[in-house]
Tab-separated table of C-alpha atoms in Angstrom:
chain	number	residue	atom	x	y	z
A	1195	MET	CA	65.593	150.891	-48.318
A	1196	ASN	CA	66.627	153.747	-46.062
A	1197	LYS	CA	70.031	153.814	-44.359
A	1198	LEU	CA	68.686	152.985	-40.923
A	1199	LEU	CA	66.922	149.873	-42.202
A	1200	GLU	CA	70.087	148.835	-44.029
A	1201	LEU	CA	72.060	149.233	-40.827
A	1202	SER	CA	69.424	147.318	-38.874
A	1203	ASP	CA	69.517	144.473	-41.433
A	1204	PHE	CA	73.301	144.372	-41.283
A	1205	ILE	CA	73.198	144.067	-37.502
A	1206	GLU	CA	70.482	141.423	-37.582
A	1207	GLY	CA	72.744	139.487	-39.963
A	1208	ILE	CA	75.407	139.403	-37.242
A	1209	PHE	CA	72.898	138.051	-34.720
A	1210	ASP	CA	71.840	135.388	-37.237
A	1211	LEU	CA	75.402	134.436	-38.164
A	1212	TYR	CA	76.334	133.691	-34.567
A	1213	GLY	CA	72.872	132.522	-33.512
A	1214	MET	CA	72.782	135.208	-30.812
A	1215	ASN	CA	69.814	135.941	-28.599
A	1216	LYS	CA	67.821	138.846	-30.104
A	1217	ASN	CA	65.929	139.617	-26.928
A	1218	ASN	CA	66.023	143.330	-25.969
A	1219	PHE	CA	67.245	144.209	-29.460
A	1220	PHE	CA	64.967	142.794	-32.163
A	1221	ILE	CA	62.393	141.196	-29.897
A	1222	GLU	CA	60.867	142.100	-26.575
A	1223	TYR	CA	58.598	140.403	-24.091
A	1224	ASP	CA	55.089	141.831	-24.082
A	1225	ASP	CA	53.702	141.743	-20.533
A	1226	GLU	CA	50.132	142.146	-21.746
A	1227	THR	CA	50.071	139.253	-24.219
A	1228	ASN	CA	52.811	137.204	-22.520
A	1229	GLU	CA	54.480	136.745	-25.879
A	1230	PHE	CA	57.690	137.850	-27.515
A	1231	VAL	CA	57.069	140.455	-30.188
A	1232	GLU	CA	59.293	141.845	-32.922
A	1233	VAL	CA	60.381	145.434	-32.327
A	1234	PRO	CA	62.483	147.876	-34.351
A	1235	LEU	CA	66.123	147.832	-33.308
A	1236	PHE	CA	66.433	151.603	-33.004
A	1237	VAL	CA	64.068	153.996	-31.290
A	1238	GLY	CA	63.853	156.523	-34.142
A	1239	ILE	CA	62.919	156.020	-37.774
A	1240	GLU	CA	65.415	158.457	-39.313
A	1241	ASP	CA	68.619	157.836	-37.437
A	1242	TYR	CA	70.116	155.387	-34.947
A	1243	ASP	CA	70.071	156.240	-31.256
A	1244	GLU	CA	73.262	156.370	-29.221
A	1245	ILE	CA	71.987	154.229	-26.354
A	1246	THR	CA	71.141	151.250	-28.572
A	1247	LEU	CA	74.369	151.634	-30.517
A	1248	LYS	CA	76.436	151.568	-27.309
A	1249	GLN	CA	74.559	148.472	-26.099
A	1250	LEU	CA	75.230	146.804	-29.458
A	1251	CYS	CA	78.941	147.611	-29.238
A	1252	VAL	CA	79.154	145.776	-25.922
A	1253	TYR	CA	76.897	142.896	-26.963
A	1254	LEU	CA	78.635	142.255	-30.283
A	1255	GLY	CA	82.163	143.199	-29.195
A	1256	MET	CA	82.533	145.742	-32.005
A	1257	SER	CA	83.382	149.445	-32.122
A	1258	GLU	CA	80.830	152.086	-33.151
A	1259	ASN	CA	82.792	152.727	-36.307
A	1260	GLU	CA	82.857	149.018	-37.232
A	1261	ILE	CA	79.095	148.779	-36.824
A	1262	LEU	CA	78.261	152.036	-38.594
A	1263	SER	CA	80.615	151.322	-41.506
A	1264	LYS	CA	79.197	147.772	-41.743
A	1265	ASP	CA	82.680	146.324	-41.512
A	1266	SER	CA	82.331	142.686	-42.608
A	1267	SER	CA	85.887	141.751	-41.564
A	1268	ALA	CA	85.111	142.914	-38.016
A	1269	VAL	CA	81.946	140.802	-38.082
A	1270	LYS	CA	83.968	137.709	-38.972
A	1271	ARG	CA	86.646	138.268	-36.303
A	1272	MET	CA	85.295	135.729	-33.818
A	1273	TRP	CA	83.977	133.478	-36.596
A	1274	ASN	CA	87.506	133.111	-37.927
A	1275	LYS	CA	89.110	132.755	-34.514
A	1276	TYR	CA	86.756	130.090	-33.156
A	1277	PRO	CA	85.688	127.227	-35.467
A	1278	PHE	CA	82.967	126.572	-32.909
A	1279	PHE	CA	80.447	128.892	-34.556
A	1280	GLN	CA	80.481	127.236	-37.958
A	1281	LEU	CA	80.504	123.768	-36.395
A	1282	PHE	CA	77.639	124.660	-34.095
A	1283	ASN	CA	75.563	125.739	-37.093
A	1284	GLU	CA	76.287	122.378	-38.737
A	1285	TYR	CA	75.446	120.586	-35.493
A	1286	ASN	CA	72.086	122.364	-35.277
A	1287	GLU	CA	71.272	121.654	-38.898
A	1288	ARG	CA	71.975	117.938	-38.466
A	1289	TRP	CA	70.103	117.848	-35.188
A	1290	TYR	CA	67.064	119.551	-36.750
A	1291	TRP	CA	66.889	116.877	-39.432
A	1292	PHE	CA	67.796	113.724	-37.496
A	1293	SER	CA	65.596	114.540	-34.525
A	1294	ARG	CA	62.663	114.086	-36.916
A	1295	PHE	CA	63.809	111.673	-39.616
A	1296	LYS	CA	65.955	108.573	-39.919
A	1297	ASN	CA	67.097	108.887	-43.545
A	1298	GLU	CA	70.143	110.895	-44.593
A	1299	MET	CA	69.911	114.664	-44.891
A	1300	PRO	CA	69.188	116.049	-48.355
A	1301	SER	CA	72.305	117.021	-50.296
A	1302	PRO	CA	72.858	120.669	-51.354
A	1303	LYS	CA	71.790	119.648	-54.880
A	1304	GLU	CA	68.553	118.102	-53.600
A	1305	LYS	CA	67.868	121.207	-51.536
A	1306	LEU	CA	68.384	123.459	-54.546
A	1307	LEU	CA	66.134	121.307	-56.744
A	1308	ASN	CA	63.499	121.400	-54.036
A	1309	ILE	CA	63.611	125.195	-53.961
A	1310	LEU	CA	63.309	125.406	-57.760
A	1311	PHE	CA	60.816	122.590	-58.385
A	1312	GLU	CA	59.078	122.002	-55.086
A	1313	GLU	CA	56.455	119.524	-56.322
A	1314	GLN	CA	58.662	117.540	-58.711
A	1315	ALA	CA	61.588	117.306	-56.278
A	1316	PRO	CA	60.120	116.973	-52.803
A	1317	ILE	CA	62.339	116.396	-49.786
A	1318	ILE	CA	61.095	113.304	-48.023
A	1319	GLY	CA	61.872	112.577	-44.406
A	1320	VAL	CA	61.270	109.037	-43.167
A	1321	LYS	CA	59.828	108.795	-39.644
A	1322	ARG	CA	61.473	106.408	-37.220
A	1323	TYR	CA	58.723	105.076	-35.018
A	1324	ASN	CA	55.294	103.489	-35.093
A	1325	TYR	CA	53.632	105.182	-32.123
A	1326	LYS	CA	50.517	102.966	-32.241
A	1327	ASP	CA	52.703	100.029	-31.321
A	1328	VAL	CA	54.317	102.041	-28.495
A	1329	THR	CA	50.848	102.863	-27.123
A	1330	THR	CA	49.883	99.174	-27.098
A	1331	ARG	CA	53.067	98.298	-25.214
A	1332	MET	CA	52.495	101.155	-22.787
A	1333	ILE	CA	49.062	99.773	-21.861
A	1334	SER	CA	50.523	96.271	-21.341
A	1335	GLN	CA	53.248	97.744	-19.155
A	1336	LEU	CA	50.745	99.678	-17.041
A	1337	LYS	CA	48.827	96.424	-16.451
A	1338	GLU	CA	52.054	94.622	-15.481
A	1339	ILE	CA	53.068	97.349	-13.034
A	1340	ASP	CA	49.552	97.298	-11.605
A	1341	LYS	CA	50.399	93.835	-10.227
A	1342	ILE	CA	53.212	95.420	-8.154
A	1343	ILE	CA	51.622	98.818	-7.483
A	1344	PRO	CA	47.838	98.356	-7.412
A	1345	GLY	CA	46.005	101.326	-8.886
A	1346	THR	CA	48.540	101.957	-11.637
A	1347	TYR	CA	46.089	100.816	-14.310
A	1348	HIS	CA	42.697	102.534	-14.158
A	1349	ASN	CA	40.238	99.849	-15.288
A	1350	ASN	CA	37.247	102.042	-15.897
A	1351	ALA	CA	38.998	105.102	-17.263
A	1352	GLU	CA	40.414	106.280	-20.547
A	1353	ILE	CA	43.853	107.532	-21.433
A	1354	THR	CA	43.576	111.116	-22.647
A	1355	ASN	CA	45.990	113.731	-23.948
A	1356	LEU	CA	48.645	111.119	-24.708
A	1357	GLN	CA	51.949	112.578	-25.787
A	1358	ILE	CA	54.947	110.380	-26.564
A	1359	ASP	CA	58.419	111.926	-26.494
A	1360	THR	CA	61.710	110.354	-27.302
A	1361	GLU	CA	65.287	111.256	-28.160
A	1362	VAL	CA	67.688	110.004	-30.802
A	1363	PHE	CA	71.422	109.726	-31.345
A	1364	PHE	CA	72.877	111.152	-34.505
A	1365	SER	CA	76.342	111.244	-35.953
A	1366	PHE	CA	78.318	114.481	-35.991
A	1367	PRO	CA	81.946	113.579	-36.740
A	1368	ASP	CA	83.160	117.086	-35.852
A	1369	CYS	CA	81.711	116.923	-32.339
A	1370	ALA	CA	85.155	116.847	-30.658
A	1371	LYS	CA	86.366	119.800	-32.729
A	1372	MET	CA	83.244	121.749	-31.774
A	1373	LEU	CA	83.725	120.961	-28.061
A	1374	HIS	CA	87.443	121.765	-28.144
A	1375	SER	CA	86.683	125.138	-29.656
A	1376	PHE	CA	83.936	125.755	-27.094
A	1377	VAL	CA	86.293	124.948	-24.211
A	1378	GLU	CA	88.843	127.277	-25.803
A	1379	MET	CA	86.248	130.082	-25.767
A	1380	VAL	CA	85.490	129.445	-22.097
A	1381	ASP	CA	89.205	129.359	-21.246
A	1382	ARG	CA	89.764	132.641	-23.058
A	1383	THR	CA	86.856	134.238	-21.191
A	1384	LYS	CA	88.361	132.983	-17.939
A	1385	GLU	CA	91.781	134.404	-18.849
A	1386	LEU	CA	90.370	137.821	-19.770
A	1387	PHE	CA	88.134	137.856	-16.690
A	1388	PHE	CA	91.034	137.371	-14.288
A	1389	LYS	CA	93.194	139.800	-16.240
A	1390	ALA	CA	90.434	142.439	-16.074
A	1391	ILE	CA	90.216	142.061	-12.287
A	1392	GLU	CA	93.857	143.056	-11.972
A	1393	ASN	CA	94.548	145.282	-15.001
A	1394	ASP	CA	92.920	147.355	-17.712
A	1395	LEU	CA	92.393	145.495	-20.984
A	1396	ASN	CA	93.187	146.833	-24.438
A	1397	THR	CA	90.401	147.474	-26.970
A	1398	GLU	CA	90.866	144.159	-28.742
A	1399	GLU	CA	90.650	142.252	-25.464
A	1400	ILE	CA	87.620	144.248	-24.313
A	1401	ASN	CA	85.769	143.483	-27.539
A	1402	GLU	CA	86.592	139.796	-27.327
A	1403	LEU	CA	85.603	139.553	-23.661
A	1404	ASN	CA	82.331	141.385	-24.313
A	1405	PHE	CA	81.434	139.234	-27.296
A	1406	LEU	CA	82.272	135.957	-25.535
A	1407	THR	CA	80.359	137.055	-22.452
A	1408	SER	CA	77.278	137.821	-24.545
A	1409	TRP	CA	77.432	134.615	-26.540
A	1410	LEU	CA	78.171	132.364	-23.581
A	1411	ASP	CA	75.563	134.188	-21.487
A	1412	ALA	CA	78.229	134.419	-18.783
A	1413	VAL	CA	76.861	136.048	-15.640
A	1414	ASP	CA	78.074	136.858	-12.150
A	1415	ILE	CA	77.187	133.830	-10.039
A	1416	MET	CA	75.663	135.881	-7.213
A	1417	ASP	CA	73.989	138.434	-9.458
A	1418	THR	CA	72.709	136.531	-12.474
A	1419	SER	CA	71.204	139.621	-14.088
A	1420	THR	CA	74.727	140.991	-14.578
A	1421	HIS	CA	76.828	139.759	-17.486
A	1422	ILE	CA	80.574	139.816	-16.896
A	1423	THR	CA	81.243	142.428	-19.554
A	1424	TYR	CA	84.357	144.527	-19.121
A	1425	ASP	CA	82.487	147.478	-17.599
A	1426	ASN	CA	80.652	145.230	-15.162
A	1427	ILE	CA	83.889	143.532	-14.111
A	1428	LYS	CA	85.308	146.962	-13.401
A	1429	THR	CA	82.262	147.773	-11.276
A	1430	TYR	CA	82.794	144.560	-9.277
A	1431	ARG	CA	86.595	144.638	-9.428
A	1432	LYS	CA	87.035	145.478	-5.739
A	1433	VAL	CA	84.522	142.790	-4.723
A	1434	TYR	CA	86.226	140.141	-6.853
A	1435	LYS	CA	89.638	141.080	-5.499
A	1436	GLU	CA	88.418	140.854	-1.914
A	1437	GLU	CA	86.834	137.465	-2.529
A	1438	ASN	CA	90.240	136.402	-3.861
A	1439	LEU	CA	89.100	133.144	-5.496
A	1440	THR	CA	91.070	131.177	-8.066
A	1441	ASP	CA	88.155	129.135	-9.409
A	1442	PHE	CA	86.473	130.974	-12.295
A	1443	PHE	CA	83.198	129.116	-11.769
A	1444	SER	CA	82.964	130.337	-8.211
A	1445	TYR	CA	82.584	133.794	-9.783
A	1446	VAL	CA	80.805	133.066	-13.032
A	1447	LYS	CA	77.992	130.920	-14.387
A	1448	ILE	CA	77.830	130.120	-18.106
A	1449	ARG	CA	74.302	129.503	-19.359
A	1450	ASN	CA	74.450	129.112	-23.130
A	1451	PHE	CA	75.178	126.002	-25.222
A	1452	VAL	CA	74.381	123.381	-22.572
A	1453	ILE	CA	70.767	123.429	-23.742
A	1454	ALA	CA	71.948	122.234	-27.184
A	1455	GLY	CA	72.734	118.864	-25.566
A	1456	PRO	CA	75.845	117.826	-27.519
A	1457	TRP	CA	75.686	114.372	-25.866
A	1458	ARG	CA	73.147	113.539	-28.577
A	1459	CYS	CA	76.140	113.082	-30.875
A	1460	GLN	CA	77.298	109.495	-31.185
A	1461	GLU	CA	80.866	110.814	-31.004
A	1462	PHE	CA	80.399	112.827	-27.782
A	1463	PHE	CA	81.861	110.158	-25.488
A	1464	ASP	CA	84.838	109.359	-27.753
A	1465	ASP	CA	87.035	111.654	-25.667
A	1466	MET	CA	86.197	111.312	-21.973
A	1467	THR	CA	88.724	113.963	-20.934
A	1468	LEU	CA	86.859	116.459	-23.051
A	1469	VAL	CA	83.522	115.303	-21.641
A	1470	GLN	CA	84.843	115.760	-18.107
A	1471	GLU	CA	85.936	119.300	-19.027
A	1472	PHE	CA	82.425	119.941	-20.297
A	1473	VAL	CA	80.910	118.702	-17.014
A	1474	ASN	CA	83.323	120.941	-15.106
A	1475	ILE	CA	81.786	123.901	-16.937
A	1476	PHE	CA	78.205	122.623	-16.662
A	1477	PRO	CA	77.775	120.386	-13.580
A	1478	GLN	CA	74.030	120.157	-14.237
A	1479	SER	CA	74.741	118.526	-17.599
A	1480	LYS	CA	75.240	115.126	-15.943
A	1481	LYS	CA	71.601	115.191	-14.883
A	1482	GLU	CA	70.593	116.310	-18.378
A	1483	MET	CA	72.637	113.455	-19.862
A	1484	HIS	CA	70.816	111.047	-17.575
A	1485	ARG	CA	67.453	112.417	-18.676
A	1486	PHE	CA	68.605	111.956	-22.266
A	1487	ALA	CA	69.767	108.389	-21.457
A	1488	MET	CA	66.209	107.634	-20.299
A	1489	GLU	CA	64.589	109.140	-23.362
A	1490	VAL	CA	66.967	107.749	-25.982
A	1491	THR	CA	66.495	104.176	-24.745
A	1492	LYS	CA	62.786	104.564	-23.955
A	1493	PHE	CA	59.637	106.415	-24.945
A	1494	ALA	CA	58.421	108.955	-22.411
A	1495	CYS	CA	54.622	108.597	-22.452
A	1496	HIS	CA	52.715	111.470	-20.826
A	1497	PHE	CA	48.954	111.259	-20.414
A	1498	VAL	CA	46.014	112.006	-18.163
A	1499	TRP	CA	43.646	109.319	-16.882
A	1500	SER	CA	40.067	110.462	-17.460
A	1501	ASP	CA	39.387	109.832	-13.747
A	1502	ALA	CA	42.657	111.384	-12.541
A	1503	LYS	CA	42.568	113.370	-9.301
A	1504	PRO	CA	43.140	117.117	-9.389
A	1505	ILE	CA	46.730	118.119	-8.700
A	1506	THR	CA	47.235	118.723	-5.007
A	1507	ASN	CA	50.081	120.566	-3.356
A	1508	SER	CA	51.544	120.258	0.098
A	1509	PRO	CA	49.835	122.477	2.751
A	1510	GLU	CA	52.960	124.744	2.722
A	1511	ASP	CA	52.820	125.167	-1.062
A	1512	GLU	CA	49.050	125.754	-0.965
A	1513	ALA	CA	49.540	128.502	1.638
A	1514	MET	CA	52.264	130.088	-0.508
A	1515	LEU	CA	50.071	129.973	-3.651
A	1516	SER	CA	47.154	131.405	-1.722
A	1517	GLY	CA	49.335	134.259	-0.469
A	1518	PHE	CA	50.524	134.943	-3.999
A	1519	ASN	CA	46.952	134.954	-5.324
A	1520	ALA	CA	45.965	137.427	-2.603
A	1521	LEU	CA	48.859	139.680	-3.643
A	1522	ILE	CA	47.712	139.854	-7.274
A	1523	GLY	CA	44.052	140.038	-6.340
A	1524	GLU	CA	43.090	136.597	-7.686
A	1525	LYS	CA	40.882	134.038	-5.963
A	1526	ASP	CA	42.208	130.562	-5.150
A	1527	ILE	CA	41.168	127.906	-7.663
A	1528	PRO	CA	38.787	125.397	-6.005
A	1529	ILE	CA	40.393	121.970	-5.804
A	1530	ASP	CA	37.863	120.308	-8.138
A	1531	GLU	CA	38.671	122.893	-10.817
A	1532	GLN	CA	42.420	122.400	-10.697
A	1533	ALA	CA	44.238	120.580	-13.505
A	1534	GLN	CA	44.272	116.800	-13.285
A	1535	GLU	CA	47.404	114.864	-12.402
A	1536	LEU	CA	49.622	113.962	-15.314
A	1537	THR	CA	51.005	110.430	-15.556
A	1538	LEU	CA	54.442	109.707	-17.005
A	1539	ILE	CA	55.722	106.240	-17.765
A	1540	TYR	CA	58.764	105.128	-19.740
A	1541	VAL	CA	58.381	102.305	-22.260
A	1542	ASP	CA	61.574	100.510	-23.334
A	1543	LYS	CA	62.580	100.653	-26.980
A	1544	THR	CA	62.990	97.336	-28.762
A	1545	SER	CA	66.338	96.462	-30.366
A	1546	GLU	CA	64.863	97.472	-33.760
A	1547	GLU	CA	63.829	100.830	-32.330
A	1548	MET	CA	67.365	101.341	-30.997
A	1549	PHE	CA	68.872	100.889	-34.486
A	1550	ASP	CA	72.673	100.605	-34.002
A	1551	TRP	CA	72.757	102.796	-30.887
A	1552	SER	CA	73.287	100.199	-28.142
A	1553	PHE	CA	77.020	100.908	-27.982
A	1554	TYR	CA	76.425	104.642	-27.584
A	1555	ALA	CA	73.681	104.076	-25.027
A	1556	GLU	CA	75.980	101.861	-22.930
A	1557	ARG	CA	78.669	104.547	-22.884
A	1558	LEU	CA	76.079	107.151	-21.963
A	1559	ASN	CA	74.676	105.025	-19.132
A	1560	ALA	CA	78.174	104.378	-17.773
A	1561	ALA	CA	79.016	108.095	-17.844
A	1562	THR	CA	75.803	109.114	-16.085
A	1563	SER	CA	76.012	106.430	-13.388
A	1564	PRO	CA	77.182	107.274	-9.835
A	1565	GLN	CA	80.759	108.438	-9.537
A	1566	SER	CA	81.518	105.393	-7.324
A	1567	LYS	CA	80.586	103.182	-10.284
A	1568	GLY	CA	82.836	105.034	-12.699
A	1569	GLY	CA	80.430	107.802	-13.726
A	1570	LEU	CA	81.439	111.367	-14.466
A	1571	LYS	CA	82.804	113.398	-11.547
A	1572	LEU	CA	81.040	116.573	-10.577
A	1573	PRO	CA	83.329	119.494	-9.824
A	1574	VAL	CA	83.612	120.834	-6.306
A	1575	ARG	CA	83.603	124.608	-6.441
A	1576	GLU	CA	85.956	126.694	-4.336
A	1577	LEU	CA	82.947	128.584	-3.004
A	1578	GLU	CA	79.403	127.401	-3.684
A	1579	PRO	CA	76.983	130.274	-4.431
A	1580	TYR	CA	74.403	129.247	-1.852
A	1581	ASN	CA	76.731	128.762	1.124
A	1582	TYR	CA	75.237	130.576	4.072
A	1583	PRO	CA	76.262	133.139	5.347
A	1584	ASP	CA	78.865	133.776	2.601
A	1585	ALA	CA	76.084	134.227	0.051
A	1586	ILE	CA	74.564	137.136	1.999
A	1587	TYR	CA	77.919	138.940	2.269
A	1588	ARG	CA	78.644	138.377	-1.399
A	1589	ILE	CA	75.280	139.758	-2.505
A	1590	GLU	CA	75.586	142.755	-0.185
A	1591	ALA	CA	79.082	143.499	-1.502
A	1592	ARG	CA	77.751	143.560	-5.061
A	1593	ILE	CA	74.868	145.865	-4.157
A	1594	GLU	CA	77.333	148.193	-2.464
A	1595	ALA	CA	79.656	148.117	-5.500
A	1596	ARG	CA	76.733	149.257	-7.666
A	1597	GLY	CA	76.236	152.210	-5.347
A	1598	GLY	CA	73.423	150.589	-3.416
A	1599	LYS	CA	71.285	149.944	-6.493
A	1600	HIS	CA	69.405	146.644	-6.603
B	1030	MET	CA	54.071	96.913	12.473
B	1031	ASP	CA	52.042	98.049	9.450
B	1032	LYS	CA	52.825	96.463	6.119
B	1033	LEU	CA	54.802	98.829	3.890
B	1034	SER	CA	53.242	100.046	0.657
B	1035	PRO	CA	55.152	99.451	-2.628
B	1036	GLN	CA	55.902	103.182	-2.714
B	1037	GLN	CA	57.459	103.030	0.783
B	1038	ILE	CA	59.475	99.934	-0.161
B	1039	ALA	CA	60.789	101.867	-3.182
B	1040	GLY	CA	61.796	104.711	-0.833
B	1041	ASN	CA	63.678	102.234	1.382
B	1042	THR	CA	65.453	100.759	-1.641
B	1043	LEU	CA	66.541	104.236	-2.671
B	1044	ARG	CA	67.917	104.833	0.825
B	1045	LYS	CA	69.942	101.582	0.614
B	1046	LEU	CA	71.278	102.389	-2.850
B	1047	ILE	CA	72.417	105.798	-1.680
B	1048	GLN	CA	74.107	104.261	1.369
B	1049	GLU	CA	75.936	101.774	-0.864
B	1050	ASN	CA	77.145	104.380	-3.364
B	1051	TYR	CA	77.512	107.679	-1.512
B	1052	ASN	CA	78.891	109.046	1.719
B	1053	SER	CA	75.737	111.017	2.407
B	1054	GLN	CA	72.294	111.846	1.042
B	1055	GLU	CA	73.546	115.403	0.429
B	1056	GLU	CA	76.320	114.075	-1.801
B	1057	PHE	CA	73.801	112.077	-3.809
B	1058	ALA	CA	71.429	115.063	-4.001
B	1059	TYR	CA	74.222	117.215	-5.441
B	1060	GLU	CA	75.240	114.620	-8.001
B	1061	TYR	CA	71.695	113.690	-9.017
B	1062	HIS	CA	70.674	117.352	-9.044
B	1063	ILE	CA	67.684	116.882	-6.766
B	1064	GLU	CA	66.432	119.060	-3.912
B	1065	ILE	CA	67.362	117.532	-0.557
B	1066	ARG	CA	63.777	118.205	0.606
B	1067	THR	CA	62.390	116.144	-2.284
B	1068	LEU	CA	64.892	113.352	-1.647
B	1069	SER	CA	63.951	113.201	2.030
B	1070	ARG	CA	60.297	112.942	1.057
B	1071	TYR	CA	61.022	110.024	-1.292
B	1072	ILE	CA	63.032	108.200	1.357
B	1073	ASN	CA	60.735	108.825	4.305
B	1074	GLN	CA	57.296	108.832	2.705
B	1075	GLY	CA	57.855	106.734	-0.421
B	1076	ILE	CA	58.089	107.330	-4.155
B	1077	THR	CA	54.666	107.686	-5.712
B	1078	LYS	CA	55.529	108.334	-9.365
B	1079	ILE	CA	56.383	105.306	-11.480
B	1080	ALA	CA	58.586	107.332	-13.813
B	1081	THR	CA	60.663	108.556	-10.858
B	1082	ILE	CA	61.335	104.946	-9.794
B	1083	GLN	CA	62.207	104.069	-13.405
B	1084	GLU	CA	64.686	106.960	-13.482
B	1085	PHE	CA	66.367	105.890	-10.224
B	1086	ALA	CA	66.496	102.256	-11.413
B	1087	ASN	CA	68.214	103.323	-14.610
B	1088	TYR	CA	70.662	105.532	-12.711
B	1089	PHE	CA	71.712	102.762	-10.319
B	1090	ASN	CA	71.574	100.176	-13.107
B	1091	ILE	CA	69.078	97.869	-11.435
B	1092	ASP	CA	65.792	96.430	-12.715
B	1093	PHE	CA	62.595	98.328	-11.989
B	1094	ILE	CA	61.178	95.261	-10.249
B	1095	ASP	CA	64.177	95.133	-7.871
B	1096	PHE	CA	63.077	98.437	-6.395
B	1097	PHE	CA	60.244	96.530	-4.675
B	1098	ASN	CA	62.404	93.764	-3.264
B	1099	GLN	CA	62.489	94.107	0.532
B	1100	ASN	CA	65.657	92.040	1.115
């Protein structure tokens, strides 16, 4: 293996260790095929290129020398500081198994035996649900609802393209530790962000801020294509100072981790103070928790009636779509050729299908209920990003800070 | 006066539930993470999707059938 490939493998190992997004480094979006494709990390085939190396330094929070010398202790710096990363790997591994199967995960010994003797030592996952039974109940429910809302059940039509989704709870005893460490990472980012507005940071702080910013996918709230790396904060320093806000989340939006949905852990609601801190970081998570509450206690059944009407939009939306089609030189799709309406209905799980989750579901429902009924409080930001006319001034100030570049 | 459709009754129920639990429709829209334009449509024109009514019923902790009670 040549030296460049070795270096590329070493760097990819860092991305894998931390589960970092490889987009724009190892993968790129192909506009022609509309798919992500693997690409070589460096432009050349003999030697690395300076531009990519500099981008990697910022993204990974490492110096050029640490990357080029393949310094493993530098790689582990954040791993050792924040237990979150190891715990998050464990969380994902458990989630991957329990989202599909109800029996315990295979032990390391069973996994090893399976690798060595695949046929003699298979790993068997036991499915949770009998979906035929769910389908029967769904049809009964549609007929029942038809008595209240006539037309719900289509007598002379068939159910097509049926897809049944559901969610599950699973146990992850280290959930609180993982969340504490995550909050610690956010707090540290906040601390370094405000420090960088006022003062220059030292190398260690710059590397930590850059790494955390990349991992958290922390972006300027008014300019979401700009990560709050040290250099970008310096570019916007004057703007941030003039805005003079004390609430970090009025400046910054964090986009990573929330999608992992840690509320799937049975232990998530053990510490409500911690949960409230989580919602303060991700206000939209309350809605996501509610969606999860629906799908963990019910089956979400999506299907298309064979006689379903084509999807229709409001006249305003139709005009907008038509304008867009004209822009790209496409003709409007005739209404009878448009996709048919999709039906979604939730079917309650039976007590057997809920296993021993009722307690967790009750806590989840209470947390996602209206605030006036004791549900989680949503944070009120010092300055909301879409407040008019503030938003216009804030965007203009950022464009000006970048020297007028959009 | 025309008889209300079940979808319109569901929209009225949603309006009442919001009045009982929130200071304004905007406050509810922020907490429920729904576009105010969509919420207004549900309240004024009715809720046509069954799943949407099921979701609101779960959120306000009432039975699905109670969404169609006009009292």
